[in-house]
CSV table of C-alpha atoms in Angstrom, one decimal:
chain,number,residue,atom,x,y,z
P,40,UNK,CA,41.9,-54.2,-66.6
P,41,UNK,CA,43.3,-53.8,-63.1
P,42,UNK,CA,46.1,-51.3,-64.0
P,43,UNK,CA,43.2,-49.6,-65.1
P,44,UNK,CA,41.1,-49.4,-62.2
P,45,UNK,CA,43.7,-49.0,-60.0
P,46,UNK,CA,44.6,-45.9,-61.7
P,47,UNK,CA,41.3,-44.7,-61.2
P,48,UNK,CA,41.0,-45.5,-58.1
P,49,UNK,CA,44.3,-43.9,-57.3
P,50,UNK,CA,43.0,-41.0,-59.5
P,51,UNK,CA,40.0,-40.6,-57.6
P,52,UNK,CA,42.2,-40.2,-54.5
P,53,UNK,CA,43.9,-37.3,-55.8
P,54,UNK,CA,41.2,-35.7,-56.9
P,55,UNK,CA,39.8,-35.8,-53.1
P,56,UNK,CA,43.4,-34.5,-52.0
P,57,UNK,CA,42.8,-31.3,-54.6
P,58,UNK,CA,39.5,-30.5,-53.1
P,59,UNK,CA,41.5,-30.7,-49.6
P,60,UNK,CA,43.8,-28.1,-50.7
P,61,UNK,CA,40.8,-25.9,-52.0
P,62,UNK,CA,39.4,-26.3,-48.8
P,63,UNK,CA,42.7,-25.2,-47.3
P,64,UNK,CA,42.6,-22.3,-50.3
P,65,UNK,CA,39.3,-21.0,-49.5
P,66,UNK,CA,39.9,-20.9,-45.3
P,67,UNK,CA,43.1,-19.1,-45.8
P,68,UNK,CA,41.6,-16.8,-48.3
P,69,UNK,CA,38.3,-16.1,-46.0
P,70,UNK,CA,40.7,-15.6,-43.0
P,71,UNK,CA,43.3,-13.5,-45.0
P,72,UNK,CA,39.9,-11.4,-46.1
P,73,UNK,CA,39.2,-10.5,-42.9
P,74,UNK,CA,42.6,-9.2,-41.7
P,75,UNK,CA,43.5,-7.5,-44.6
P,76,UNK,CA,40.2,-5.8,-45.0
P,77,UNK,CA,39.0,-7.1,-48.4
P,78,UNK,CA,35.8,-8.9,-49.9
P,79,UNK,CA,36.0,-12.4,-50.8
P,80,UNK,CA,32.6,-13.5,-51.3
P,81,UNK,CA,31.2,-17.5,-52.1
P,82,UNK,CA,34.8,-18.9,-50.1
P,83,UNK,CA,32.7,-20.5,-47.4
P,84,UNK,CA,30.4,-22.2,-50.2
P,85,UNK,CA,33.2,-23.3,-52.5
P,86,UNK,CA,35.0,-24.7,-49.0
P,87,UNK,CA,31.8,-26.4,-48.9
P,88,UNK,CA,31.8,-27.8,-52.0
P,89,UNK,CA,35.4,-29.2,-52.1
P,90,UNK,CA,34.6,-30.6,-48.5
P,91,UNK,CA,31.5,-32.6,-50.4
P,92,UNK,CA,33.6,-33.4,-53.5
P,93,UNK,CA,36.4,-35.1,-51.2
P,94,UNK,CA,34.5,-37.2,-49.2
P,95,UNK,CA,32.8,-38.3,-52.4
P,96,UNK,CA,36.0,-38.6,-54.3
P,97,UNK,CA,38.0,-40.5,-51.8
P,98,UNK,CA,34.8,-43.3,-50.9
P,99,UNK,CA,36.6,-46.1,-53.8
P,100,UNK,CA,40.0,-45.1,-53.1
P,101,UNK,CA,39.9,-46.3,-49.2
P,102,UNK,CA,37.1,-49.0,-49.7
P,103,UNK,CA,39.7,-50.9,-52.1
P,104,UNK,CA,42.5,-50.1,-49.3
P,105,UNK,CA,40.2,-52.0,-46.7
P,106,UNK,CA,39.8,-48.7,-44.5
P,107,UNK,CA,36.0,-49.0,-44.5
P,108,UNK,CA,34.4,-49.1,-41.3
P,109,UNK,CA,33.4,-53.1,-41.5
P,110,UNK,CA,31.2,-55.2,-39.6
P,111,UNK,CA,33.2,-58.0,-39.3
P,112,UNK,CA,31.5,-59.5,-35.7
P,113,UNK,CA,29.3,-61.4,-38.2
P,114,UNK,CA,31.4,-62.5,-41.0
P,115,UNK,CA,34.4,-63.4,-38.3
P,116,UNK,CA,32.0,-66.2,-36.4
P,117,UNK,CA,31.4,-68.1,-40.3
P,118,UNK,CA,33.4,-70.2,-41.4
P,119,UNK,CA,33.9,-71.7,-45.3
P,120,UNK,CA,31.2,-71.6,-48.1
P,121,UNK,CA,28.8,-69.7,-45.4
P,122,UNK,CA,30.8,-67.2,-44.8
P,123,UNK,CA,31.9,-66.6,-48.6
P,124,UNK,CA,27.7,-66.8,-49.5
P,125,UNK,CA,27.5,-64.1,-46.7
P,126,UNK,CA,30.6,-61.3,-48.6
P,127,UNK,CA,29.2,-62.4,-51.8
P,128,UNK,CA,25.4,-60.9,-50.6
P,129,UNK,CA,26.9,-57.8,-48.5
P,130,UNK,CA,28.8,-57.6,-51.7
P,131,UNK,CA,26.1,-57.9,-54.4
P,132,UNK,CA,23.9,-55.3,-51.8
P,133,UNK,CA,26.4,-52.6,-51.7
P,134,UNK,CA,27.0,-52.9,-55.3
P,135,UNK,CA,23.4,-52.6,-56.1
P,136,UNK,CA,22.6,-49.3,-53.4
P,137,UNK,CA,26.0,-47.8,-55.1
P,138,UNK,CA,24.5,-48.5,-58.2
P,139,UNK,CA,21.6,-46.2,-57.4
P,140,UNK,CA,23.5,-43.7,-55.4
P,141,UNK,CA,25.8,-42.9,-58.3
P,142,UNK,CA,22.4,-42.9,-60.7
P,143,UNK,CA,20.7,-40.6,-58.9
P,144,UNK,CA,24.0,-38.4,-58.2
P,145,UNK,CA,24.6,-38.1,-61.8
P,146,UNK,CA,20.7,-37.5,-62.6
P,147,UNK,CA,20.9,-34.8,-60.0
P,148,UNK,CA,23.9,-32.9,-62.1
P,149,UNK,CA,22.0,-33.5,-65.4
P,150,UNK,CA,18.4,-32.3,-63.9
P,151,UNK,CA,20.8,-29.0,-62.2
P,152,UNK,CA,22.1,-28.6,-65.7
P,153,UNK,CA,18.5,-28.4,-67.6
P,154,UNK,CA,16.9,-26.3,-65.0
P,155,UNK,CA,19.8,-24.3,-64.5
P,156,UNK,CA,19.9,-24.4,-60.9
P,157,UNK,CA,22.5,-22.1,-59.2
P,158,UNK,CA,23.6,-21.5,-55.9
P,159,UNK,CA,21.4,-19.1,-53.4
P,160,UNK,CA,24.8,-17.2,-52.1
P,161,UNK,CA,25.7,-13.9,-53.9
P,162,UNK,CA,28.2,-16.0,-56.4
P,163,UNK,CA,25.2,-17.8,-58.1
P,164,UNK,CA,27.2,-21.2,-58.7
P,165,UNK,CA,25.6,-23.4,-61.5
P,166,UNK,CA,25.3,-26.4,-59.3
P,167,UNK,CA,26.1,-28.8,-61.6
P,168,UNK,CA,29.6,-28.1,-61.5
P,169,UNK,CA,30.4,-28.7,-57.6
P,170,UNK,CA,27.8,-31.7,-58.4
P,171,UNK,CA,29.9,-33.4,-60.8
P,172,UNK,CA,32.3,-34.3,-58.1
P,173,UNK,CA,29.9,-35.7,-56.4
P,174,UNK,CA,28.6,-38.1,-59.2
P,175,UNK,CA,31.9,-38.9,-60.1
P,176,UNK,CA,32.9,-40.0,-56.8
P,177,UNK,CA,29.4,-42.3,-56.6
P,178,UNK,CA,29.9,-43.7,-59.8
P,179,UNK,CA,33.6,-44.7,-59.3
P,180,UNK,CA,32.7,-46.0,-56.0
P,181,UNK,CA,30.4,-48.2,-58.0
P,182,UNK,CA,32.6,-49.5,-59.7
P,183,UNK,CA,34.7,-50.0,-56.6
P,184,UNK,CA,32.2,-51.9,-55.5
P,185,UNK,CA,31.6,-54.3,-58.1
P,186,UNK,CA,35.2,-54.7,-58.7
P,187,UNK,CA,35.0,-56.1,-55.2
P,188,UNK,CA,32.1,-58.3,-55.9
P,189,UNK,CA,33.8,-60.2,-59.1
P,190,UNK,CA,37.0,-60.3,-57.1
P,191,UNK,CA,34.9,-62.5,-54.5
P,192,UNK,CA,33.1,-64.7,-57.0
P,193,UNK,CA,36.1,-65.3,-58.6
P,194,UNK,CA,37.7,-66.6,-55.5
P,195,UNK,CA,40.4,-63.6,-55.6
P,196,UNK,CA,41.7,-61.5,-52.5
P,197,UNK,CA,39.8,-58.6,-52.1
P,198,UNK,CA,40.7,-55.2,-50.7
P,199,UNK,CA,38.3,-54.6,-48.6
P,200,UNK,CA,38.1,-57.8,-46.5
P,201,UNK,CA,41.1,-57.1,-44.6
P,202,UNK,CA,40.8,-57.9,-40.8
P,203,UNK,CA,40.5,-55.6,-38.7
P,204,UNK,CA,42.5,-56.2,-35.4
P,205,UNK,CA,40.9,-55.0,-32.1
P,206,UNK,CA,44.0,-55.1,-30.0
C-alpha cells in the first residue's frame, strides 16, 4: 500500500510539473504571437488553467515531503502524549476540510459537465476539463492527508512533521 501511494503521490507531482511547462508553452506562444504577427487566442486562459492545475496537483506531493508551511510554535512547546493528542486533532481536521475540498472540487466538474459550462473567452473551454485537475489534485491531497493521519495513530514517522529549523 505505500508503494502505491507514493507513486501517486510522486504522480501527482509530475503532473504539476506538466502544467508548468504548459504554462511555459502558452507564455512563449502568446509572446511569439505577438512578434511574429499571428493570432493565438485562449493562451492566457489555458496558462491560467495549468497555473490552477499545478498548484492543485503539487498540494500531496510537498505536504508528504514536509514542505508545508507548519505551525510548529505550538506543537514544539508539548511534550509526549499531549503533543501526539494535539498532530492527531490538526491531523483528523485537515483530513476532514480536505475531505470536503476534494468533494466539492469534484461536484464542481460534475455540475460544469451537466450544465455544460464553458469558458467566457472566445475559445469556449468546457470547464470541466481544466476542472478535473483541480479535483484531482483535492482528492489526492485527501488522501495525503489521511495517509498522514493513520501514519500518526499508528505511531509511524510521518512526512509532514519534519522540524523546521529557524536558524
Amino acid at each position: 500500500m505505500r508503494k502505491l501511494l507514493d507513486t501517486l503521490y510522486a504522480a501527482s507531482l509530475w503532473l504539476a510539473g506538466l502544467c508548468m511547462i504548459g504554462i511555459l508553452a502558452m507564455v512563449l506562444t502568446t509572446i511569439a504571437s505577438r512578434l511574429l504577427n499571428f493570432a493565438a487566442p485562449g493562451t492566457d486562459a489555458y496558462a491560467g488553467y495549468a497555473m490552477a492545475g499545478a498548484g492543485f496537483l503539487a498540494l500531496a506531493g510537498t505536504l508528504k515531503k514536509g514542505e508545508h508551511i507548519r505551525v510548529t510554535l505550538l506543537l514544539g512547546a508539548l511534550k509526549g502524549r499531549v503533543r501526539r493528542a494535539v498532530e492527531i486533532a490538526a491531523l483528523a481536521i485537515a483530513s476532514v476540510l480536505s475531505g470536503f475540498l476534494a468533494f466539492y472540487a469534484c461536484r464542481l466538474v460534475w455540475q460544469s459537465y451537466m450544465f455544460n459550462d464553458v469558458s467566457t473567452g472566445s475559445d469556449a473551454t468546457p470547464l470541466w476539463i481544466p476542472q478535473t485537475m483541480m479535483a484531482l489534485g483535492t482528492v489526492v491531497f485527501c488522501i495525503a492527508f489521511i495517509d498522514e493521519l493513520v501514519m500518526s495513530i499508528w505511531g509511524g514517522a510521518q512526512c509532514s512533521a519534519k522540524e523546521v529549523s529557524h536558524e
